[in-house]
Amino acid sequence: MTAIINATLVMRDHLIPEAVLLIEDGIIKDFGEARKLAVPEGCEIIDAQGLFVGPGLVDIHNHAGGGHWFFDEPIEAAQFNLAHGTTTILACLYFNMNKDQLLEQAACVKEAMKKPEGASIAGFYMECPYMNPKFGADRENNPWKGPINPEEYQPIIDAVGTDAKVWVLAPERENILQFVLDAKKNNPTVRFSVGHSEASPQQIEALMPYGLCIGTHHTNATGDRIFYPEVRGVCVDEAVNYNREIYAELICDSRGIHVDPYMLRLVRKIKGEDRIILISDACVFDGPVPPGYDGVTDILFDHAGEIAGSKLSLEVACRNMMKHTGASIVDVFRYASYNPSRAVGLLDRGEIAVGKRADLVITDHWMNVKNVILEGELRV
């Protein structure tokens, strides 16, 4: 058994200072105030030294880590993110690859998932194949502009299997429902996300009964339906804000470029504490930095100079969210652990509770990671 002592535990809606947490067989066995919970004799001791102990971070939308693409070097990408507190990660495959490339990439990631070093990889976030070609990074290379074709997409669905936790799609694409139904045949619990889209609220809401419950990088790479120049239209962002059931992913960079700080505060006010998900959307694009972005260090650009993901790790996104919105450490752990794990159905983690996986991170008050515990084992 392992005991974490001298800890301030970060719960879903409060803190427990001067606390102890007990781990057995990779599971949280007990926790509470030190004055009420004795440490059994013979325990391995981890001294948190008064720092915060929260649930391991869950990044459901991540392409890379430390300059390593998941589709190319999944172990290296996973290890980089683990060192930064992300104990669960979904490897993201992107729509600028054709069928054969996606099949090769999926096989590479699935092989890594079998290895101990890839234990934090929990599956796939499929940001492909059928989104709107008008929106998104590297859109000139999008090979999926033609009609939706089962002969093209079915091998990909079969290859990722039940490891595909989320499929991103543009609801306005013709015959998208057929793709949704076929994806659900393969994995009945799969979630869908609206992204790289200019769908109407009605088109989005039509897919909610089939499992659409996430808005991919909310307010980024979405269109607007304006029928009269004097009137603001409604589109993807408004539908995500309006529908309580849809989680809003947010990329929270240091300058508030992906999502303006005022918008972050507005989304927080609209969606509440349990429908926000912080993501990294980390990539390895190396395009030129366009004018006006001098000095920006955590955003990437594609070859055309358009924003293409980030260099963020999730604990930095948490820190930025605290800075831009005044969110507390309790709030950001919810946004980056509890909420994402619930959104994609990983119910055995994401919070400090008896019986949950002992995936934990020890941080200071600004989310600087000191130690990482994965399934009860100290990894960092």
mmCIF file with all atom_site columns, N, CA and C in Angstrom, residues 97-134:
data_model
loop_
_atom_site.group_PDB
_atom_site.id
_atom_site.type_symbol
_atom_site.label_atom_id
_atom_site.label_alt_id
_atom_site.label_comp_id
_atom_site.label_asym_id
_atom_site.label_entity_id
_atom_site.label_seq_id
_atom_site.pdbx_PDB_ins_code
_atom_site.Cartn_x
_atom_site.Cartn_y
_atom_site.Cartn_z
_atom_site.occupancy
_atom_site.B_iso_or_equiv
_atom_site.pdbx_formal_charge
_atom_site.auth_seq_id
_atom_site.auth_comp_id
_atom_site.auth_asym_id
_atom_site.auth_atom_id
_atom_site.pdbx_PDB_model_num
ATOM 1   N N  . MET A 1 97  ? -4.947  13.430 -43.855 1.00 0.00 ? 97  MET A N  1
ATOM 2   C CA . MET A 1 97  ? -4.367  12.158 -44.278 1.00 0.00 ? 97  MET A CA 1
ATOM 3   C C  . MET A 1 97  ? -5.410  11.330 -45.033 1.00 0.00 ? 97  MET A C  1
ATOM 4   N N  . ASN A 1 98  ? -4.951  10.560 -46.032 1.00 0.00 ? 98  ASN A N  1
ATOM 5   C CA . ASN A 1 98  ? -5.866  9.706  -46.775 1.00 0.00 ? 98  ASN A CA 1
ATOM 6   C C  . ASN A 1 98  ? -6.109  8.391  -46.036 1.00 0.00 ? 98  ASN A C  1
ATOM 7   N N  . LYS A 1 99  ? -6.914  7.527  -46.641 1.00 0.00 ? 99  LYS A N  1
ATOM 8   C CA . LYS A 1 99  ? -7.304  6.296  -45.965 1.00 0.00 ? 99  LYS A CA 1
ATOM 9   C C  . LYS A 1 99  ? -6.105  5.446  -45.576 1.00 0.00 ? 99  LYS A C  1
ATOM 10  N N  . ASP A 1 100 ? -5.207  5.192  -46.506 1.00 0.00 ? 100 ASP A N  1
ATOM 11  C CA . ASP A 1 100 ? -4.065  4.328  -46.213 1.00 0.00 ? 100 ASP A CA 1
ATOM 12  C C  . ASP A 1 100 ? -3.180  4.919  -45.122 1.00 0.00 ? 100 ASP A C  1
ATOM 13  N N  . GLN A 1 101 ? -3.004  6.236  -45.131 1.00 0.00 ? 101 GLN A N  1
ATOM 14  C CA . GLN A 1 101 ? -2.199  6.887  -44.094 1.00 0.00 ? 101 GLN A CA 1
ATOM 15  C C  . GLN A 1 101 ? -2.859  6.768  -42.727 1.00 0.00 ? 101 GLN A C  1
ATOM 16  N N  . LEU A 1 102 ? -4.176  6.969  -42.681 1.00 0.00 ? 102 LEU A N  1
ATOM 17  C CA . LEU A 1 102 ? -4.879  6.847  -41.414 1.00 0.00 ? 102 LEU A CA 1
ATOM 18  C C  . LEU A 1 102 ? -4.813  5.418  -40.873 1.00 0.00 ? 102 LEU A C  1
ATOM 19  N N  . LEU A 1 103 ? -4.918  4.445  -41.751 1.00 0.00 ? 103 LEU A N  1
ATOM 20  C CA . LEU A 1 103 ? -4.814  3.049  -41.323 1.00 0.00 ? 103 LEU A CA 1
ATOM 21  C C  . LEU A 1 103 ? -3.434  2.756  -40.748 1.00 0.00 ? 103 LEU A C  1
ATOM 22  N N  . GLU A 1 104 ? -2.408  3.273  -41.375 1.00 0.00 ? 104 GLU A N  1
ATOM 23  C CA . GLU A 1 104 ? -1.042  3.080  -40.885 1.00 0.00 ? 104 GLU A CA 1
ATOM 24  C C  . GLU A 1 104 ? -0.835  3.769  -39.543 1.00 0.00 ? 104 GLU A C  1
ATOM 25  N N  . GLN A 1 105 ? -1.373  4.980  -39.420 1.00 0.00 ? 105 GLN A N  1
ATOM 26  C CA . GLN A 1 105 ? -1.225  5.729  -38.175 1.00 0.00 ? 105 GLN A CA 1
ATOM 27  C C  . GLN A 1 105 ? -1.965  5.050  -37.028 1.00 0.00 ? 105 GLN A C  1
ATOM 28  N N  . ALA A 1 106 ? -3.174  4.565  -37.300 1.00 0.00 ? 106 ALA A N  1
ATOM 29  C CA . ALA A 1 106 ? -3.955  3.886  -36.267 1.00 0.00 ? 106 ALA A CA 1
ATOM 30  C C  . ALA A 1 106 ? -3.218  2.650  -35.769 1.00 0.00 ? 106 ALA A C  1
ATOM 31  N N  . ALA A 1 107 ? -2.618  1.902  -36.677 1.00 0.00 ? 107 ALA A N  1
ATOM 32  C CA . ALA A 1 107 ? -1.877  0.694  -36.293 1.00 0.00 ? 107 ALA A CA 1
ATOM 33  C C  . ALA A 1 107 ? -0.681  1.048  -35.413 1.00 0.00 ? 107 ALA A C  1
ATOM 34  N N  . CYS A 1 108 ? -0.020  2.146  -35.722 1.00 0.00 ? 108 CYS A N  1
ATOM 35  C CA . CYS A 1 108 ? 1.134   2.585  -34.942 1.00 0.00 ? 108 CYS A CA 1
ATOM 36  C C  . CYS A 1 108 ? 0.730   2.917  -33.512 1.00 0.00 ? 108 CYS A C  1
ATOM 37  N N  . VAL A 1 109 ? -0.355  3.659  -33.357 1.00 0.00 ? 109 VAL A N  1
ATOM 38  C CA . VAL A 1 109 ? -0.809  4.044  -32.021 1.00 0.00 ? 109 VAL A CA 1
ATOM 39  C C  . VAL A 1 109 ? -1.294  2.825  -31.243 1.00 0.00 ? 109 VAL A C  1
ATOM 40  N N  . LYS A 1 110 ? -2.038  1.929  -31.898 1.00 0.00 ? 110 LYS A N  1
ATOM 41  C CA . LYS A 1 110 ? -2.563  0.754  -31.204 1.00 0.00 ? 110 LYS A CA 1
ATOM 42  C C  . LYS A 1 110 ? -1.439  -0.152 -30.716 1.00 0.00 ? 110 LYS A C  1
ATOM 43  N N  . GLU A 1 111 ? -0.358  -0.216 -31.458 1.00 0.00 ? 111 GLU A N  1
ATOM 44  C CA . GLU A 1 111 ? 0.789   -0.998 -31.015 1.00 0.00 ? 111 GLU A CA 1
ATOM 45  C C  . GLU A 1 111 ? 1.404   -0.367 -29.770 1.00 0.00 ? 111 GLU A C  1
ATOM 46  N N  . ALA A 1 112 ? 1.475   0.960  -29.737 1.00 0.00 ? 112 ALA A N  1
ATOM 47  C CA . ALA A 1 112 ? 2.024   1.658  -28.576 1.00 0.00 ? 112 ALA A CA 1
ATOM 48  C C  . ALA A 1 112 ? 1.153   1.453  -27.336 1.00 0.00 ? 112 ALA A C  1
ATOM 49  N N  . MET A 1 113 ? -0.162  1.349  -27.527 1.00 0.00 ? 113 MET A N  1
ATOM 50  C CA . MET A 1 113 ? -1.076  1.178  -26.398 1.00 0.00 ? 113 MET A CA 1
ATOM 51  C C  . MET A 1 113 ? -0.843  -0.137 -25.665 1.00 0.00 ? 113 MET A C  1
ATOM 52  N N  . LYS A 1 114 ? -0.225  -1.107 -26.327 1.00 0.00 ? 114 LYS A N  1
ATOM 53  C CA . LYS A 1 114 ? 0.036   -2.412 -25.712 1.00 0.00 ? 114 LYS A CA 1
ATOM 54  C C  . LYS A 1 114 ? 1.254   -2.384 -24.797 1.00 0.00 ? 114 LYS A C  1
ATOM 55  N N  . LYS A 1 115 ? 2.067   -1.341 -24.895 1.00 0.00 ? 115 LYS A N  1
ATOM 56  C CA . LYS A 1 115 ? 3.325   -1.276 -24.153 1.00 0.00 ? 115 LYS A CA 1
ATOM 57  C C  . LYS A 1 115 ? 3.142   -0.509 -22.851 1.00 0.00 ? 115 LYS A C  1
ATOM 58  N N  . PRO A 1 116 ? 3.911   -0.861 -21.821 1.00 0.00 ? 116 PRO A N  1
ATOM 59  C CA . PRO A 1 116 ? 3.802   -0.138 -20.548 1.00 0.00 ? 116 PRO A CA 1
ATOM 60  C C  . PRO A 1 116 ? 4.038   1.358  -20.695 1.00 0.00 ? 116 PRO A C  1
ATOM 61  N N  . GLU A 1 117 ? 4.931   1.726  -21.599 1.00 0.00 ? 117 GLU A N  1
ATOM 62  C CA . GLU A 1 117 ? 5.237   3.149  -21.787 1.00 0.00 ? 117 GLU A CA 1
ATOM 63  C C  . GLU A 1 117 ? 4.078   3.911  -22.426 1.00 0.00 ? 117 GLU A C  1
ATOM 64  N N  . GLY A 1 118 ? 3.143   3.167  -23.020 1.00 0.00 ? 118 GLY A N  1
ATOM 65  C CA . GLY A 1 118 ? 1.987   3.790  -23.644 1.00 0.00 ? 118 GLY A CA 1
ATOM 66  C C  . GLY A 1 118 ? 0.714   3.641  -22.839 1.00 0.00 ? 118 GLY A C  1
ATOM 67  N N  . ALA A 1 119 ? 0.862   3.358  -21.539 1.00 0.00 ? 119 ALA A N  1
ATOM 68  C CA . ALA A 1 119 ? -0.305  3.063  -20.704 1.00 0.00 ? 119 ALA A CA 1
ATOM 69  C C  . ALA A 1 119 ? -1.264  4.241  -20.568 1.00 0.00 ? 119 ALA A C  1
ATOM 70  N N  . SER A 1 120 ? -0.780  5.456  -20.783 1.00 0.00 ? 120 SER A N  1
ATOM 71  C CA . SER A 1 120 ? -1.662  6.625  -20.647 1.00 0.00 ? 120 SER A CA 1
ATOM 72  C C  . SER A 1 120 ? -2.529  6.852  -21.882 1.00 0.00 ? 120 SER A C  1
ATOM 73  N N  . ILE A 1 121 ? -2.230  6.167  -22.990 1.00 0.00 ? 121 ILE A N  1
ATOM 74  C CA . ILE A 1 121 ? -3.021  6.327  -24.214 1.00 0.00 ? 121 ILE A CA 1
ATOM 75  C C  . ILE A 1 121 ? -4.290  5.484  -24.080 1.00 0.00 ? 121 ILE A C  1
ATOM 76  N N  . ALA A 1 122 ? -5.437  6.152  -24.037 1.00 0.00 ? 122 ALA A N  1
ATOM 77  C CA . ALA A 1 122 ? -6.702  5.459  -23.775 1.00 0.00 ? 122 ALA A CA 1
ATOM 78  C C  . ALA A 1 122 ? -7.531  5.226  -25.021 1.00 0.00 ? 122 ALA A C  1
ATOM 79  N N  . GLY A 1 123 ? -7.025  5.644  -26.183 1.00 0.00 ? 123 GLY A N  1
ATOM 80  C CA . GLY A 1 123 ? -7.779  5.460  -27.414 1.00 0.00 ? 123 GLY A CA 1
ATOM 81  C C  . GLY A 1 123 ? -7.549  6.606  -28.367 1.00 0.00 ? 123 GLY A C  1
ATOM 82  N N  . PHE A 1 124 ? -8.538  6.792  -29.260 1.00 0.00 ? 124 PHE A N  1
ATOM 83  C CA . PHE A 1 124 ? -8.407  7.772  -30.343 1.00 0.00 ? 124 PHE A CA 1
ATOM 84  C C  . PHE A 1 124 ? -9.465  8.868  -30.241 1.00 0.00 ? 124 PHE A C  1
ATOM 85  N N  . TYR A 1 125 ? -9.056  10.052 -30.633 1.00 0.00 ? 125 TYR A N  1
ATOM 86  C CA . TYR A 1 125 ? -9.950  11.162 -30.925 1.00 0.00 ? 125 TYR A CA 1
ATOM 87  C C  . TYR A 1 125 ? -9.818  11.366 -32.428 1.00 0.00 ? 125 TYR A C  1
ATOM 88  N N  . MET A 1 126 ? -10.840 10.970 -33.179 1.00 0.00 ? 126 MET A N  1
ATOM 89  C CA . MET A 1 126 ? -10.754 10.920 -34.641 1.00 0.00 ? 126 MET A CA 1
ATOM 90  C C  . MET A 1 126 ? -11.239 12.235 -35.245 1.00 0.00 ? 126 MET A C  1
ATOM 91  N N  . GLU A 1 127 ? -10.302 13.156 -35.439 1.00 0.00 ? 127 GLU A N  1
ATOM 92  C CA . GLU A 1 127 ? -10.620 14.440 -36.077 1.00 0.00 ? 127 GLU A CA 1
ATOM 93  C C  . GLU A 1 127 ? -10.546 14.253 -37.598 1.00 0.00 ? 127 GLU A C  1
ATOM 94  N N  . CYS A 1 128 ? -11.320 13.324 -38.035 1.00 0.00 ? 128 CYS A N  1
ATOM 95  C CA . CYS A 1 128 ? -11.346 12.877 -39.426 1.00 0.00 ? 128 CYS A CA 1
ATOM 96  C C  . CYS A 1 128 ? -12.466 11.850 -39.558 1.00 0.00 ? 128 CYS A C  1
ATOM 97  N N  . PRO A 1 129 ? -12.867 11.471 -40.774 1.00 0.00 ? 129 PRO A N  1
ATOM 98  C CA . PRO A 1 129 ? -12.441 12.076 -42.028 1.00 0.00 ? 129 PRO A CA 1
ATOM 99  C C  . PRO A 1 129 ? -13.369 13.188 -42.533 1.00 0.00 ? 129 PRO A C  1
ATOM 100 N N  . TYR A 1 130 ? -14.651 13.209 -42.075 1.00 0.00 ? 130 TYR A N  1
ATOM 101 C CA . TYR A 1 130 ? -15.653 14.014 -42.771 1.00 0.00 ? 130 TYR A CA 1
ATOM 102 C C  . TYR A 1 130 ? -15.995 15.307 -42.035 1.00 0.00 ? 130 TYR A C  1
ATOM 103 N N  . MET A 1 131 ? -15.167 16.304 -42.278 1.00 0.00 ? 131 MET A N  1
ATOM 104 C CA . MET A 1 131 ? -15.444 17.648 -41.800 1.00 0.00 ? 131 MET A CA 1
ATOM 105 C C  . MET A 1 131 ? -15.597 18.568 -43.003 1.00 0.00 ? 131 MET A C  1
ATOM 106 N N  . ASN A 1 132 ? -15.803 19.844 -42.760 1.00 0.00 ? 132 ASN A N  1
ATOM 107 C CA . ASN A 1 132 ? -16.011 20.784 -43.862 1.00 0.00 ? 132 ASN A CA 1
ATOM 108 C C  . ASN A 1 132 ? -14.658 21.242 -44.399 1.00 0.00 ? 132 ASN A C  1
ATOM 109 N N  . PRO A 1 133 ? -14.367 20.996 -45.672 1.00 0.00 ? 133 PRO A N  1
ATOM 110 C CA . PRO A 1 133 ? -13.053 21.353 -46.223 1.00 0.00 ? 133 PRO A CA 1
ATOM 111 C C  . PRO A 1 133 ? -12.728 22.845 -46.142 1.00 0.00 ? 133 PRO A C  1
ATOM 112 N N  . LYS A 1 134 ? -13.723 23.683 -45.910 1.00 0.00 ? 134 LYS A N  1
ATOM 113 C CA . LYS A 1 134 ? -13.474 25.125 -45.856 1.00 0.00 ? 134 LYS A CA 1
ATOM 114 C C  . LYS A 1 134 ? -12.785 25.556 -44.574 1.00 0.00 ? 134 LYS A C  1
#
